[in-house]
Every structure is written in C-alpha cells, then in structure tokens.
Short mmCIF file of C-alpha atoms and ligand atoms in Angstrom, two decimals:
data_model
loop_
_atom_site.label_atom_id
_atom_site.label_comp_id
_atom_site.label_asym_id
_atom_site.label_seq_id
_atom_site.Cartn_x
_atom_site.Cartn_y
_atom_site.Cartn_z
CA UNK M 59 -0.10 0.32 0.02
CA UNK M 60 1.20 3.24 -0.50
CA UNK M 61 2.53 5.68 1.82
CA UNK M 62 1.09 9.42 2.83
CA UNK M 63 4.09 11.07 0.68
CA UNK M 64 3.10 9.03 -2.20
CA UNK M 65 -0.46 9.24 -1.67
CA UNK M 66 0.35 13.20 -1.68
CA UNK M 67 1.77 12.80 -5.12
CA UNK M 68 -1.04 10.45 -6.57
CA UNK M 69 -3.57 12.81 -5.00
CA UNK M 70 -2.39 15.87 -7.03
CA UNK M 71 -2.37 13.56 -10.06
CA UNK M 72 -5.83 12.68 -9.40
CA UNK M 73 -6.55 16.25 -9.38
CA UNK M 74 -5.19 16.96 -12.37
CA UNK M 75 -6.53 14.17 -14.13
CA UNK M 76 -10.21 15.32 -12.56
CA UNK M 77 -9.78 18.58 -13.80
CA UNK M 78 -8.77 17.78 -17.62
CA UNK M 79 -11.49 15.32 -17.62
CA UNK M 80 -14.13 17.82 -17.21
CA UNK M 81 -12.38 20.40 -19.54
CA UNK M 82 -12.48 17.53 -22.03
CA UNK M 83 -15.89 15.83 -21.23
CA UNK M 84 -17.56 16.76 -24.37
CA UNK M 85 -15.12 14.84 -26.46
CA UNK M 86 -15.95 11.61 -24.67
CA UNK M 87 -18.94 9.68 -26.20
CA UNK M 88 -21.81 10.36 -23.59
CA UNK M 89 -23.21 6.43 -24.07
CA UNK M 90 -20.33 4.37 -24.18
CA UNK M 91 -20.05 2.04 -27.73
CA UNK M 92 -19.97 -1.52 -25.69
CA UNK M 93 -21.33 -4.69 -25.48
CA UNK M 94 -22.13 -6.95 -22.77
CA UNK M 95 -19.37 -8.30 -20.82
CA UNK M 96 -16.64 -6.52 -23.03
CA UNK M 97 -15.30 -4.80 -19.80
CA UNK M 98 -15.45 -7.94 -17.81
CA UNK M 99 -13.35 -9.95 -19.83
CA UNK M 100 -10.46 -7.86 -19.88
CA UNK M 101 -10.30 -7.85 -16.15
CA UNK M 102 -8.21 -9.98 -14.42
CA UNK M 103 -9.69 -13.15 -13.30
CA UNK M 104 -7.46 -13.71 -10.35
CA UNK M 105 -7.28 -11.04 -7.71
CA UNK M 106 -3.46 -9.93 -7.46
CA UNK M 107 -1.25 -11.49 -4.74
CA UNK M 108 0.88 -8.80 -4.28
CA UNK M 109 0.17 -5.14 -4.01
CA UNK M 110 0.08 -3.58 -7.36
CA UNK M 111 1.63 0.28 -8.06
CA UNK M 112 -1.54 2.82 -8.04
CA UNK M 113 -0.02 4.42 -11.63
CA UNK M 114 -0.40 0.73 -13.00
CA UNK M 115 -3.87 0.42 -11.62
CA UNK M 116 -4.83 3.97 -12.43
CA UNK M 117 -3.80 3.09 -16.46
CA UNK M 118 -5.93 -0.06 -16.65
CA UNK M 119 -8.83 2.48 -15.13
CA UNK M 120 -8.24 4.65 -17.98
CA UNK M 121 -8.07 2.20 -20.57
CA UNK M 122 -10.62 -0.70 -19.61
CA UNK M 123 -12.84 1.01 -17.16
CA UNK M 124 -13.02 4.27 -18.56
CA UNK M 125 -14.29 3.63 -22.01
CA UNK M 126 -17.06 1.45 -20.73
CA UNK M 127 -18.32 4.61 -18.57
CA UNK M 128 -21.64 6.59 -19.65
CA UNK M 129 -20.49 9.85 -19.00
CA UNK M 130 -23.16 11.60 -16.27
CA UNK M 131 -21.44 14.95 -16.12
CA UNK M 132 -21.41 15.62 -19.85
CA UNK M 133 -23.33 18.53 -20.20
CA UNK M 134 -24.74 16.27 -23.36
CA UNK M 135 -26.29 13.76 -21.00
CA UNK M 136 -30.32 14.39 -21.51
CA UNK M 137 -31.17 10.95 -20.55
CA UNK M 138 -33.58 9.99 -17.13
CA UNK M 139 -33.04 12.61 -14.85
CA UNK M 140 -29.59 14.13 -14.00
CA UNK M 141 -27.65 12.59 -11.53
CA UNK M 142 -25.40 15.75 -11.37
CA UNK M 143 -21.92 16.18 -8.90
CA UNK M 144 -20.59 19.85 -8.98
CA UNK M 145 -17.21 20.60 -7.89
CA UNK M 146 -17.77 21.95 -4.04
CA UNK M 147 -19.63 18.66 -4.06
CA UNK M 148 -16.57 16.28 -5.59
CA UNK M 149 -14.40 18.35 -3.11
CA UNK M 150 -16.49 17.87 0.16
CA UNK M 151 -16.46 14.00 -1.05
CA UNK M 152 -12.79 13.64 -1.15
CA UNK M 153 -13.31 14.81 2.79
CA UNK M 154 -15.78 12.48 3.63
CA UNK M 155 -13.63 9.59 2.11
CA UNK M 156 -10.39 10.88 4.03
CA UNK M 157 -12.41 11.22 7.51
CA UNK M 158 -14.08 7.64 7.01
CA UNK M 159 -16.60 8.42 9.62
CA UNK M 160 -19.39 6.03 10.36
CA UNK M 161 -22.41 8.59 10.95
CA UNK M 162 -24.87 6.09 12.78
CA UNK M 163 -25.17 7.94 16.12
CA UNK M 164 -24.41 11.39 17.75
CA UNK M 165 -21.67 9.82 19.45
CA UNK M 166 -20.13 8.27 16.94
CA UNK M 167 -19.71 11.59 14.59
CA UNK M 168 -21.09 14.21 16.66
CA UNK M 169 -20.39 17.17 13.91
CA UNK M 170 -22.10 14.90 11.30
CA UNK M 171 -25.12 14.31 13.20
CA UNK M 172 -25.41 18.12 14.08
CA UNK M 173 -24.71 19.17 10.41
CA UNK M 174 -27.37 16.76 8.97
CA UNK M 175 -29.91 18.25 11.48
CA UNK M 176 -28.37 21.72 10.10
CA UNK M 177 -28.52 21.23 6.48
CA UNK M 178 -31.86 19.54 6.34
CA UNK M 179 -33.28 22.45 8.43
CA UNK M 180 -31.78 24.76 5.52
CA UNK M 181 -33.09 22.67 2.76
CA UNK M 182 -36.76 23.01 4.57
CA UNK M 183 -36.25 27.10 4.40
CA UNK M 184 -35.21 26.94 1.05
CA UNK M 185 -37.92 24.61 -0.26
CA UNK M 186 -40.69 26.05 1.55
CA UNK M 187 -41.50 22.76 3.54
CA UNK M 188 -43.63 23.12 6.99
CA UNK M 189 -41.55 24.24 10.11
CA UNK M 190 -42.66 21.34 12.30
CA UNK M 191 -40.84 18.69 9.66
CA UNK M 192 -37.70 16.59 10.73
CA UNK M 193 -35.69 15.88 8.16
CA UNK M 194 -33.08 13.24 7.61
CA UNK M 195 -30.26 11.74 4.66
CA UNK M 196 -31.52 8.86 3.09
CA UNK M 197 -29.47 7.33 0.47
CA UNK M 198 -31.90 7.06 -2.31
CA UNK M 199 -35.63 8.55 -2.83
CA UNK M 200 -36.91 4.66 -3.34
CA UNK M 201 -35.55 4.26 0.76
CA UNK M 202 -37.00 6.96 1.76
CA UNK M 203 -40.32 5.93 0.31
CA UNK M 204 -39.82 2.50 1.80
CA UNK M 205 -39.63 4.51 5.41
CA UNK M 206 -42.54 6.19 4.99
CA UNK M 207 -44.87 3.32 3.76
CA UNK M 208 -43.22 1.25 6.87
CA UNK M 209 -44.24 4.10 9.08
CA UNK M 210 -47.25 4.65 8.34
CA UNK M 211 -47.91 0.66 8.70
CA UNK M 212 -46.59 0.98 11.93
CA UNK M 213 -48.76 3.74 13.27
CA UNK M 214 -52.11 2.48 11.37
CA UNK M 215 -51.12 -0.76 13.32
CA UNK M 216 -50.01 0.54 16.57
CA UNK M 217 -47.02 -0.41 16.25
CA UNK M 218 -48.40 -3.92 16.11
CA UNK M 219 -47.15 -5.49 12.85
CA UNK M 220 -43.30 -4.80 13.83
CA UNK M 221 -43.61 -6.88 16.82
CA UNK M 222 -46.32 -9.63 15.98
CA UNK M 223 -46.43 -9.44 11.96
CA UNK M 224 -49.60 -9.23 10.15
CA UNK M 225 -53.03 -10.80 11.36
CA UNK M 226 -54.75 -12.75 8.86
CA UNK M 227 -57.21 -11.40 7.16
CA UNK M 228 -55.91 -7.96 7.28
CA UNK M 229 -55.88 -6.15 4.14
CA UNK M 230 -54.14 -2.89 3.48
CA UNK M 231 -54.57 -0.94 0.95
CA UNK M 232 -51.66 1.60 -0.55
CA UNK M 233 -52.68 4.43 -3.33
CA UNK M 234 -50.92 6.24 -6.05
CA UNK M 235 -51.21 7.35 -9.89
CA UNK M 236 -50.82 5.07 -12.58
CA UNK M 237 -47.78 7.41 -13.37
CA UNK M 238 -46.09 7.06 -9.79
CA UNK M 239 -42.53 5.80 -9.98
CA UNK M 240 -41.65 1.96 -9.60
CA UNK M 241 -40.23 2.28 -6.02
CA UNK M 242 -43.48 2.77 -4.79
CA UNK M 243 -44.18 -1.12 -6.26
CA UNK M 244 -41.06 -2.09 -5.19
CA UNK M 245 -41.71 -0.37 -1.02
CA UNK M 246 -45.50 -2.35 -1.13
CA UNK M 247 -43.71 -5.56 -1.95
CA UNK M 248 -41.06 -5.23 0.68
CA UNK M 249 -43.30 -3.85 3.23
CA UNK M 250 -45.44 -6.82 3.32
CA UNK M 251 -48.60 -4.76 2.04
CA UNK M 252 -48.63 -6.67 -1.10
CA UNK M 253 -48.26 -5.49 -5.22
CA UNK M 254 -51.81 -6.53 -5.56
CA UNK M 255 -53.07 -4.22 -2.88
CA UNK M 256 -51.28 -1.25 -4.41
CA UNK M 257 -54.59 0.76 -6.45
CA UNK M 258 -52.99 2.85 -9.05
CA UNK M 259 -55.42 5.25 -9.80
CA UNK M 260 -56.15 6.61 -13.06
CA UNK M 261 -55.14 10.08 -14.14
CA UNK M 262 -56.16 13.37 -16.24
CA UNK M 263 -54.59 14.45 -19.88
CA UNK M 264 -51.84 15.77 -18.02
CA UNK M 265 -50.96 12.96 -16.29
CA UNK M 266 -51.71 13.98 -12.64
CA UNK M 267 -53.71 11.70 -10.52
CA UNK M 268 -57.38 12.49 -10.45
CA UNK M 269 -58.68 13.23 -6.91
CA UNK M 270 -62.35 11.97 -7.16
CA UNK M 271 -61.25 8.45 -8.65
CA UNK M 272 -58.61 8.36 -5.58
CA UNK M 273 -61.76 9.21 -2.93
CA UNK M 274 -64.10 6.87 -4.72
CA UNK M 275 -61.74 4.11 -4.37
CA UNK M 276 -60.74 4.54 -1.13
CA UNK M 277 -64.43 4.47 0.16
CA UNK M 278 -64.97 1.29 -1.70
CA UNK M 279 -62.44 -0.06 0.06
CA UNK M 280 -63.47 0.60 3.04
CA UNK M 281 -66.91 -0.53 2.87
CA UNK M 282 -64.87 -4.05 2.04
CA UNK M 283 -63.45 -3.92 5.07
CA UNK M 284 -59.76 -3.26 3.69
CA UNK M 285 -57.50 -0.59 5.61
CA UNK M 286 -56.47 2.36 3.27
CA UNK M 287 -52.78 2.74 4.84
CA UNK M 288 -51.18 5.53 2.53
CA UNK M 289 -51.28 7.66 -0.65
CA UNK M 290 -48.39 8.61 -2.39
CA UNK M 291 -48.50 11.72 -4.75
CA UNK M 292 -46.21 12.36 -7.03
CA UNK M 293 -44.93 16.36 -7.42
CA UNK M 294 -43.25 15.48 -10.81
CA UNK M 295 -43.40 12.43 -12.30
CA UNK M 296 -40.97 10.52 -14.02
CA UNK M 297 -41.84 10.12 -17.23
CA UNK M 298 -43.30 13.68 -17.74
CA UNK M 299 -42.99 15.62 -14.59
CA UNK M 300 -46.47 16.09 -13.95
CA UNK M 301 -47.70 16.93 -10.69
CA UNK M 302 -50.43 15.85 -8.61
CA UNK M 303 -52.96 17.73 -6.96
CA UNK M 304 -51.37 18.05 -4.00
CA UNK M 305 -53.91 19.62 -1.58
CA UNK M 306 -56.81 18.18 -2.88
CA UNK M 307 -54.99 14.88 -2.25
CA UNK M 308 -54.07 15.94 0.70
CA UNK M 309 -57.98 16.62 2.15
CA UNK M 310 -58.90 13.58 1.42
CA UNK M 311 -56.36 11.70 3.60
CA UNK M 312 -56.58 13.87 6.34
CA UNK M 313 -60.78 13.01 5.85
CA UNK M 314 -59.67 9.38 6.32
CA UNK M 315 -57.07 9.32 8.12
CA UNK M 316 -54.08 8.04 5.86
CA UNK M 317 -50.36 8.60 5.70
CA UNK M 318 -49.86 11.32 2.80
CA UNK M 319 -46.62 10.65 1.39
CA UNK M 320 -45.04 12.98 -1.56
CA UNK M 321 -42.39 11.67 -3.93
CA UNK M 322 -40.74 14.91 -5.27
CA UNK M 323 -37.37 12.98 -6.34
CA UNK M 324 -36.69 15.15 -9.28
CA UNK M 325 -38.93 18.08 -9.48
CA UNK M 326 -38.83 18.69 -5.39
CA UNK M 327 -35.49 20.64 -5.93
CA UNK M 328 -37.63 23.08 -8.06
CA UNK M 329 -39.39 24.40 -4.82
CA UNK M 330 -36.68 26.38 -4.34
CA UNK M 331 -37.73 28.54 -6.86
CA UNK M 332 -40.46 31.06 -5.73
CA UNK M 333 -42.25 31.09 -8.50
CA UNK M 334 -42.84 27.26 -8.50
CA UNK M 335 -43.97 27.19 -4.80
CA UNK M 336 -47.75 27.20 -5.67
CA UNK M 337 -47.30 23.43 -6.77
CA UNK M 338 -46.71 22.21 -3.18
CA UNK M 339 -49.39 24.05 -2.11
CA UNK M 340 -51.47 21.69 0.44
CA UNK M 341 -48.21 20.55 1.72
CA UNK M 342 -49.36 21.00 5.25
CA UNK M 343 -51.29 17.76 4.83
CA UNK M 344 -48.31 15.69 3.90
CA UNK M 345 -47.05 13.46 6.50
CA UNK M 346 -43.41 12.68 4.62
CA UNK M 347 -41.95 14.09 1.45
CA UNK M 348 -38.68 13.24 -0.36
CA UNK M 349 -36.68 15.02 -2.98
CA UNK M 350 -33.21 13.80 -4.21
CA UNK M 351 -30.62 16.44 -4.38
CA UNK M 352 -28.32 14.23 -5.46
CA UNK M 353 -30.86 15.01 -9.16
CA UNK M 354 -31.03 18.51 -9.62
CA UNK M 355 -29.52 19.91 -7.04
CA UNK M 356 -25.87 19.40 -7.33
CA UNK M 357 -24.76 16.77 -4.64
CA UNK M 358 -23.58 14.09 -6.04
CA UNK M 359 -24.97 10.53 -5.41
CA UNK M 360 -26.17 9.71 -2.90
CA UNK M 361 -28.19 11.91 -0.88
CA UNK M 362 -31.80 11.91 -0.35
CA UNK M 363 -33.56 14.27 1.34
CA UNK M 364 -36.51 12.76 3.71
CA UNK M 365 -38.91 14.92 5.79
CA UNK M 366 -41.54 13.37 8.20
CA UNK M 367 -43.68 15.23 10.55
CA UNK M 368 -44.03 12.96 13.14
CA UNK M 369 -40.22 11.92 14.11
CA UNK M 370 -41.56 9.67 16.88
CA UNK M 371 -43.55 7.32 14.49
CA UNK M 372 -40.39 7.56 12.50
CA UNK M 373 -37.94 6.45 15.11
CA UNK M 374 -40.72 4.33 17.02
CA UNK M 375 -40.63 2.03 13.83
CA UNK M 376 -36.74 1.81 13.13
CA UNK M 377 -35.21 1.93 16.83
CA UNK M 378 -33.54 -0.80 17.92
CA UNK M 379 -31.36 -0.03 20.52
CA UNK M 380 -28.35 -3.21 21.57
CA UNK M 381 -26.04 -2.94 24.47
CA UNK M 382 -23.06 -2.28 22.51
CA UNK M 383 -24.64 1.13 21.12
CA UNK M 384 -26.57 2.52 24.18
CA UNK M 385 -25.38 5.61 25.02
CA UNK M 386 -25.50 8.58 27.52
CA UNK M 387 -27.29 10.71 25.51
CA UNK M 388 -30.18 8.72 24.34
CA UNK M 389 -33.39 10.78 23.31
CA UNK M 390 -31.24 14.08 23.86
CA UNK M 391 -29.98 14.15 20.14
CA UNK M 392 -30.76 12.65 17.13
CA UNK M 393 -29.41 9.06 16.36
CA UNK M 394 -29.90 8.95 12.56
CA UNK M 395 -29.44 4.94 12.83
CA UNK M 396 -33.07 5.28 14.13
CA UNK M 397 -34.38 7.23 11.23
CA UNK M 398 -34.47 4.80 8.74
CA UNK M 399 -33.27 1.18 7.60
CA UNK M 400 -29.43 1.00 7.32
CA UNK M 401 -27.08 1.18 11.08
CA UNK M 402 -23.91 2.38 9.34
CA UNK M 403 -24.08 5.82 7.40
CA UNK M 404 -21.80 7.84 4.88
CA UNK M 405 -21.11 11.54 6.12
CA UNK M 406 -23.37 12.81 3.56
CA UNK M 407 -24.47 16.10 5.11
CA UNK M 408 -20.85 17.35 4.60
CA UNK M 409 -21.36 17.29 0.56
CA UNK M 410 -24.70 19.56 0.79
CA UNK M 411 -23.34 21.88 2.61
CA UNK M 412 -20.37 22.73 0.51
CA UNK M 413 -22.54 23.17 -1.91
CA UNK M 414 -25.59 25.11 -0.89
CA UNK M 415 -22.80 27.31 0.72
CA UNK M 416 -20.68 27.33 -2.79
CA UNK M 417 -23.10 28.26 -5.12
CA UNK M 418 -25.62 30.19 -2.49
CA UNK M 419 -29.38 30.00 -2.52
CA UNK M 420 -29.28 32.60 -5.44
CA UNK M 421 -26.50 30.59 -7.23
CA UNK M 422 -28.67 27.36 -7.28
CA UNK M 423 -31.77 29.54 -8.01
CA UNK M 424 -29.82 30.67 -11.07
CA UNK M 425 -28.66 27.52 -12.42
CA UNK M 426 -32.52 25.75 -12.41
CA UNK M 427 -33.64 28.71 -14.09
CA UNK M 428 -31.45 28.60 -16.70
CA UNK M 429 -32.43 24.46 -17.06
CA UNK M 430 -36.18 25.42 -16.94
CA UNK M 431 -35.08 28.26 -19.89
CA UNK M 432 -33.15 26.43 -21.89
CA UNK M 433 -36.03 23.66 -22.29
CA UNK M 434 -38.73 26.31 -22.88
CA UNK M 435 -36.48 27.83 -25.86
CA UNK M 436 -36.10 24.03 -27.08
CA UNK M 437 -39.34 23.34 -26.27
CA UNK M 438 -40.34 26.14 -28.84
CA UNK M 439 -37.95 24.66 -31.89
CA UNK M 440 -39.37 21.06 -31.59
CA UNK M 441 -43.08 22.88 -31.30
CA UNK M 442 -42.20 24.97 -34.50
CA UNK M 443 -40.67 22.07 -36.58
CA UNK M 444 -43.10 20.06 -38.52
CA UNK M 445 -42.08 16.74 -38.47
CA UNK M 446 -41.82 16.88 -34.47
CA UNK M 447 -44.76 17.04 -31.68
CA UNK M 448 -44.37 17.93 -27.95
CA UNK M 449 -46.36 14.90 -26.28
CA UNK M 450 -46.91 17.02 -23.25
CA UNK M 451 -46.05 20.30 -22.51
CA UNK M 452 -43.09 20.98 -20.53
CA UNK M 453 -43.65 21.69 -16.41
CA UNK M 454 -40.18 21.91 -15.25
CA UNK M 455 -36.79 20.88 -17.79
CA UNK M 456 -38.31 17.73 -19.11
CA UNK M 457 -39.57 17.37 -22.79
CA UNK M 458 -41.29 15.15 -24.03
CA UNK M 459 -41.78 15.22 -27.87
CA UNK M 460 -42.01 12.65 -30.45
CA UNK M 461 -40.95 12.40 -34.06
CA UNK M 462 -44.36 12.94 -36.47
CA UNK M 463 -43.91 13.39 -40.12
CA UNK M 464 -47.26 14.90 -41.25
CA UNK M 465 -47.88 11.66 -43.67
CA UNK M 466 -48.02 9.20 -40.64
CA UNK M 467 -50.77 8.81 -38.29
CA UNK M 468 -50.27 4.91 -37.10
CA UNK M 469 -49.54 5.36 -33.88
CA UNK M 470 -47.55 1.40 -33.95
CA UNK M 471 -45.63 2.91 -36.87
CA UNK M 472 -44.89 6.15 -35.16
CA UNK M 473 -44.04 4.29 -31.79
CA UNK M 474 -41.75 2.00 -33.79
CA UNK M 475 -39.87 4.80 -35.73
CA UNK M 476 -39.32 6.89 -32.54
CA UNK M 477 -37.75 3.87 -31.04
CA UNK M 478 -35.42 3.84 -34.05
CA UNK M 479 -34.34 7.60 -33.64
CA UNK M 480 -33.67 6.99 -30.60
CA UNK M 481 -31.61 4.24 -30.80
CA UNK M 482 -29.78 6.72 -33.86
CA UNK M 483 -29.63 9.44 -31.60
CA UNK M 484 -27.50 7.87 -29.01
CA UNK M 485 -25.47 5.65 -31.17
CA UNK M 486 -23.91 8.69 -32.11
CA UNK M 487 -22.52 9.43 -28.82
CA UNK M 488 -22.88 13.26 -28.90
CA UNK M 489 -25.68 12.96 -26.60
CA UNK M 490 -27.93 10.74 -24.40
CA UNK M 491 -31.81 10.65 -24.75
CA UNK M 492 -34.41 8.15 -23.09
CA UNK M 493 -37.33 7.50 -23.63
CA UNK M 494 -41.07 6.71 -21.90
CA UNK M 495 -44.37 5.25 -22.53
CA UNK M 496 -47.23 8.06 -22.37
CA UNK M 497 -50.90 6.34 -22.53
CA UNK M 498 -49.53 4.01 -25.66
CA UNK M 499 -47.28 6.88 -27.21
CA UNK M 500 -43.61 6.01 -27.29
CA UNK M 501 -42.15 9.50 -25.70
CA UNK M 502 -38.56 11.07 -26.17
CA UNK M 503 -37.46 12.30 -23.29
CA UNK M 504 -34.70 15.42 -22.75
CA UNK M 505 -33.98 16.74 -19.41
CA UNK M 506 -32.11 19.98 -19.68
CA UNK M 507 -30.71 19.78 -16.03
CA UNK M 508 -26.93 19.23 -16.28
CA UNK M 509 -24.83 21.06 -13.99
CA UNK M 510 -22.86 22.75 -16.79
CA UNK M 511 -25.33 22.97 -19.43
CA UNK M 512 -25.65 25.79 -21.63
CA UNK M 513 -27.23 27.11 -24.69
CA UNK M 514 -24.93 25.65 -27.39
CA UNK M 515 -25.34 22.28 -25.81
CA UNK M 516 -29.12 22.11 -26.69
CA UNK M 517 -28.42 24.10 -29.78
CA UNK M 518 -26.27 21.01 -30.77
CA UNK M 519 -28.88 18.33 -29.21
CA UNK M 520 -31.43 19.52 -31.52
CA UNK M 521 -28.95 19.74 -34.14
CA UNK M 522 -28.35 15.88 -33.79
CA UNK M 523 -32.08 14.81 -33.22
CA UNK M 524 -33.12 16.48 -36.53
CA UNK M 525 -30.09 15.13 -38.46
CA UNK M 526 -31.19 11.28 -37.56
CA UNK M 527 -34.89 11.92 -37.98
CA UNK M 528 -33.72 12.69 -41.75
CA UNK M 529 -31.62 9.78 -41.81
CA UNK M 530 -34.51 7.31 -40.92
CA UNK M 531 -36.01 5.03 -43.35
CA UNK M 532 -39.61 4.62 -43.56
C1 LIG Y 282 -35.75 9.56 -9.60
C2 LIG Y 282 -37.30 8.94 -9.15
C3 LIG Y 282 -37.31 8.05 -7.70
C4 LIG Y 282 -36.10 7.22 -7.56
O1 LIG Y 282 -34.89 7.39 -6.78
P1 LIG Y 282 -33.64 6.98 -6.44
O2 LIG Y 282 -33.43 8.03 -5.20
O3 LIG Y 282 -32.74 6.04 -7.47
O4 LIG Y 282 -34.62 5.94 -5.28
C5 LIG Y 282 -38.43 8.03 -7.32
N1 LIG Y 282 -39.23 8.80 -7.31
C6 LIG Y 282 -39.38 9.48 -8.33
C7 LIG Y 282 -40.84 10.63 -9.07
C8 LIG Y 282 -38.26 9.74 -9.35
O5 LIG Y 282 -37.97 10.57 -10.32
#
C-alpha cells in the first residue's frame, strides 16, 4: 500500500486528471459503444497476490474502465433525470472519504449528526416545507418512500406489525397514480402490503392523479373492510414531470386518516424557486416528503432528503438499541440510525453543506432557472418543426416529444419510428436521450438539467435529433 508521501503525489495527479476530465468531457461518447461483458472479459480473473502500484491501476482505469462508462456529468447527457455532481460536491466527498466516519449515532460522529440536522433545516427553509417537519438524509428516494410506508404501517397498526407480524385477514391498501415511480411498487412488496394491494389511480390528460377517483376507490375499499394505509402523490412524475394535485389529495387523506407521502424525487428541487412554490400548496397535509439533491441540486449521488412530520412514529418504527450501541445521550440528540433502515451511514451532509454554501441559494436558483429556460427554448423549436410534436408540455425542464411526420398517423408505426430514432441518436455518442410511454405513445425524453449545461449544448442536441430523423427510413 502506498504511504502518505506517495498518496500526496498521487492525489495531485488525480486532481489534475479530474480537472482535465471536466475540461474535455464533451470529447467522450456520452454513452459507451459497448457489448455485455466486454469490460468484464478484460479484467483479471484472479485478485492480485501482491500489491500493485497505483500508477498501473490508474492506467487500467483509463484504458479499460473509462471507455465503458456513461458520462453522466457531460452537458450532453439528457437521458433519465440528471444525477448531478458539482465541483464543491466533489471536494466535500474527498473529505468524507478521508474522514471515513460512521455517522450512525450522535456518539459516533457528533458534528456529522449536527451538521445533518442543520442542513436539513436549511433545505426545509429553502423549499418552503412546513417548519414542523424533521429531515434526515437517506441514500435514495426508494429508501425514503419505503421508510414512509413502513412508518405508516406501524402507526396505523399501533406498532403491532413490527412486533407480531400481520394478522390474518387484514388487508392494507396503498394508492398512487398510474404514473407513480416503480419504487412505490418495490416498497409495497418489501413492506408486506403486497403488490395486489397497490391501487393505481387513473390520471387526467396531463398525467395527474384524479382525486375524485382516489376518494371513490378509498370509500369502496373501506366498505369492503380493507384498510387504506397510505397515499403517495408525485410532485414531478418520472415519465413527464406531472404534478399530482397535492391539496385535494391531502384533504382526502386527512378526512380518512391516511398517511400522505409526497414523492418529489426530481422536481422537489424546483421548490427553491418562489415561482414554483404554488405546486406544493397543501403540503401541510403531508406526513412525509422526499426529494433528491442528488438529482437536480448538484450534490453527487447519494443524497436523498427525507422529511417527516411525526418524528416519534419514524423512530418508533426503526429504533433498535442493542447494548453495544447504548449511550448516555439517548433521546437528547438525533441518532440517525433510528431514522431509517441502515445502521452504518456515510457523512453525506458535508457535500450538501459545501454545495449550498458555495452556490448560495441565489446560485442554485440561477442554475435551475437557466435549465428551465433552456427547456422552454428547445421546446419552442420542437413545436415549430413540422416533423416533430410535443407530447405533453414541459412543467420544468423535461421535454417529452416525438418524431411525427405529417404523412404518418398510425401510432404503432410512429412508436416504431421513434424507437429507431432514439437508437440512432444515442448511437452517435454525441448526446444521450431516453424514452417513456405516455398513454401508448412512445415518447422521447430530454431533460435539460445537467450542471454545466449551456445553450450551445441544447442547440447541438436539437441539431443531432433533426439530422438523425432525416436519416430514418420509412
Ligand atoms: C428518480 C425517482 C425516484 C427514484 O429515486 P432513487 O433515489 O434512485 O431511488 C423515485 N421517484 C421519482 C418520481 C423519481 O423521479
């Protein structure tokens, strides 16, 4: 293993490399041109008996690993949702790795715990969340939503399911829209509710949950002796960033005493913009709320901000205190291992703190506004083009569109063409888009949210899209 002196030399080289990487990131193919197991087959089957110099490991990283990577930090990355990093985030992550601290309890890393409480309160203020919410950093929105569901389950059963398991003949029901994220499906499986008891409520023409259908469904379930457990509304769906009606849904939950969770994994970041605050009207009805700074707030993965109103219920759901973890400060401080599933926790608050301080609220707002205005700019161009159409107007910075030459009306044919177009676009390596299906329409998705995105990148993207559409044979 290298010693400290060699470490210092290597670390400087790494920083030089990282700087060059970011300077030249646009030269890489955004998506690698690679076949399954192409990388694996280049890797040594046997772990090394004797230590190897960092230089040679690094060389192999550049030669074998890097060409097989997708460049998520490239401004030409428009697929899925961004998983943004930023320079202050990288710096903080270096410190986190160096400290290598376990941040499970206050005792095990007091400053990490207190910084986490402090930055989560900042986020609360920045996004306008109710003051009586309590925040904790989870790894992902999937975990946050699972925590919400488990807490709801324990609260409704008076903490009996944790203790005795499910009672025979008891059926709990969970509701979300047909557009909700697949992490909800996963959570109901894990929480023992059962996929069959996840009821997907139809959406209106803008892909928002229909509250009247929700209420009717709940009433029917109650009449049938089923127990409504949780409603999950989405603020910014994954397919098209639709925003469910938070207030109406919240009122229904309140009336029937159902846990109300809001999944704002991606679009929650937009709540730092006063002009988008109206979308969260009714948030005071929520029992829990999640959004991912690791998506659109420039804090590298993983960092999911989970907020809950009833902190006691959360802790009661997860807390287990074995003798070896008992401490004198129990109850006086936050022990975040009791606020979720994992015991061991990384020091994730540090990068968030660096990001918020280095950007400033103003800097973060400027970035988001820029991304949103670039989306509007490119949306106008797509709309104006005879051979393209907008499938659903952009709410934030996700453009949902498709190729639709005037002489083709058959939807299946159009779906096939758009699938072909997407492959052609991505095979250029110049940009990377992804897709979804909206009411049977194969839709191209272009998210303009990468940290270093500039107008020239969206201009280039639009050029590539048009060029590739002209190459389509039909
Ligand atoms: C991305 C996304 C998720 C999942 O986020 P993870 O942090 O990867 O678990 C959940 N819900 C919505 C609406 C999303 O867009």
